[in-house]
Amino acid sequence: YQAQNVLQTREKWLLLAQLAFPGRFWLYTYQYLCGYEDLPELTVKFKQYLYEVIYLQEQCLENLENWLLESETE
C-alpha cells in the first residue's frame, strides 16, 4: 500500500489506533460523526484512549522482553 499511496505520519498514527483498539476508536468516530457527543468530550476520551494504547504497548513489549530473558536462562 505504501508503494502506491504514501502515508503521512498522522495517517500512520491513525492506522495504528485503528489496528490497536478498533472497537473503541470506531465508537468514538461514530459518536462524533452522528453528533452524539460534543467535540471537547470526545477529545478527552480520544486522548485517554491514545495514552492507554501507548501504555499497553509498553506493557506488552516489557512482558515480551522479560519472557525472552527468562527463556535465555533456562
mmCIF file of C-alpha atoms in Angstrom:
data_model
loop_
_atom_site.group_PDB
_atom_site.id
_atom_site.type_symbol
_atom_site.label_atom_id
_atom_site.label_comp_id
_atom_site.label_asym_id
_atom_site.label_seq_id
_atom_site.Cartn_x
_atom_site.Cartn_y
_atom_site.Cartn_z
ATOM 1 C CA TYR A 1 0.000 0.000 0.000
ATOM 2 C CA GLN A 2 2.794 2.378 0.930
ATOM 3 C CA ALA A 3 4.331 1.991 -2.554
ATOM 4 C CA GLN A 4 1.099 3.169 -4.209
ATOM 5 C CA ASN A 5 -0.190 5.651 -1.634
ATOM 6 C CA VAL A 6 2.427 7.244 0.583
ATOM 7 C CA LEU A 7 1.033 7.712 4.087
ATOM 8 C CA GLN A 8 1.679 10.846 6.083
ATOM 9 C CA THR A 9 2.839 10.457 9.687
ATOM 10 C CA ARG A 10 -0.584 11.402 11.066
ATOM 11 C CA GLU A 11 -2.199 8.793 8.800
ATOM 12 C CA LYS A 12 0.165 6.141 10.148
ATOM 13 C CA TRP A 13 -0.805 7.100 13.713
ATOM 14 C CA LEU A 14 -4.462 6.864 12.748
ATOM 15 C CA LEU A 15 -3.888 3.413 11.260
ATOM 16 C CA LEU A 16 -2.074 2.348 14.422
ATOM 17 C CA ALA A 17 -5.032 3.470 16.527
ATOM 18 C CA GLN A 18 -7.470 1.625 14.288
ATOM 19 C CA LEU A 19 -5.472 -1.588 14.474
ATOM 20 C CA ALA A 20 -4.715 -1.407 18.187
ATOM 21 C CA PHE A 21 -8.228 -0.993 19.552
ATOM 22 C CA PRO A 22 -10.600 -0.700 16.609
ATOM 23 C CA GLY A 23 -13.779 -1.054 18.643
ATOM 24 C CA ARG A 24 -13.180 1.967 20.831
ATOM 25 C CA PHE A 25 -11.728 4.027 18.004
ATOM 26 C CA TRP A 26 -14.741 3.387 15.788
ATOM 27 C CA LEU A 27 -17.137 4.059 18.666
ATOM 28 C CA TYR A 28 -15.626 7.498 19.227
ATOM 29 C CA THR A 29 -15.584 8.202 15.496
ATOM 30 C CA TYR A 30 -19.227 7.139 15.185
ATOM 31 C CA GLN A 31 -20.241 9.295 18.159
ATOM 32 C CA TYR A 32 -18.512 12.273 16.597
ATOM 33 C CA LEU A 33 -19.983 11.804 13.131
ATOM 34 C CA CYS A 34 -23.504 11.294 14.479
ATOM 35 C CA GLY A 35 -23.246 14.247 16.849
ATOM 36 C CA TYR A 36 -23.939 12.133 19.946
ATOM 37 C CA GLU A 37 -21.221 13.864 21.932
ATOM 38 C CA ASP A 38 -19.631 17.241 21.553
ATOM 39 C CA LEU A 39 -16.068 17.592 20.376
ATOM 40 C CA PRO A 40 -14.453 18.586 23.717
ATOM 41 C CA GLU A 41 -15.826 15.451 25.424
ATOM 42 C CA LEU A 42 -14.707 13.198 22.584
ATOM 43 C CA THR A 43 -11.293 14.854 22.515
ATOM 44 C CA VAL A 44 -10.777 13.992 26.178
ATOM 45 C CA LYS A 45 -11.880 10.405 25.572
ATOM 46 C CA PHE A 46 -9.684 10.059 22.497
ATOM 47 C CA LYS A 47 -6.608 11.434 24.292
ATOM 48 C CA GLN A 48 -7.157 8.999 27.152
ATOM 49 C CA TYR A 49 -7.554 6.220 24.609
ATOM 50 C CA LEU A 50 -4.196 7.096 22.997
ATOM 51 C CA TYR A 51 -2.475 7.133 26.402
ATOM 52 C CA GLU A 52 -3.909 3.688 27.122
ATOM 53 C CA VAL A 53 -2.718 2.377 23.751
ATOM 54 C CA ILE A 54 0.822 3.593 24.434
ATOM 55 C CA TYR A 55 0.768 2.163 27.958
ATOM 56 C CA LEU A 56 -0.497 -1.224 26.791
ATOM 57 C CA GLN A 57 2.094 -1.377 24.014
ATOM 58 C CA GLU A 58 4.855 -0.659 26.528
ATOM 59 C CA GLN A 59 3.486 -3.328 28.862
ATOM 60 C CA CYS A 60 3.363 -5.843 26.029
ATOM 61 C CA LEU A 61 6.957 -5.121 25.000
ATOM 62 C CA GLU A 62 8.142 -5.312 28.613
ATOM 63 C CA ASN A 63 6.410 -8.664 29.084
ATOM 64 C CA LEU A 64 7.912 -9.939 25.857
ATOM 65 C CA GLU A 65 11.387 -8.798 26.904
ATOM 66 C CA ASN A 66 11.024 -10.468 30.310
ATOM 67 C CA TRP A 67 9.837 -13.685 28.683
ATOM 68 C CA LEU A 68 12.814 -13.672 26.319
ATOM 69 C CA LEU A 69 15.237 -13.047 29.177
ATOM 70 C CA GLU A 70 13.697 -15.880 31.176
ATOM 71 C CA SER A 71 13.988 -18.181 28.159
ATOM 72 C CA GLU A 72 17.710 -17.489 27.909
ATOM 73 C CA THR A 73 18.364 -18.581 31.494
ATOM 74 C CA GLU A 74 16.540 -21.901 31.157
#
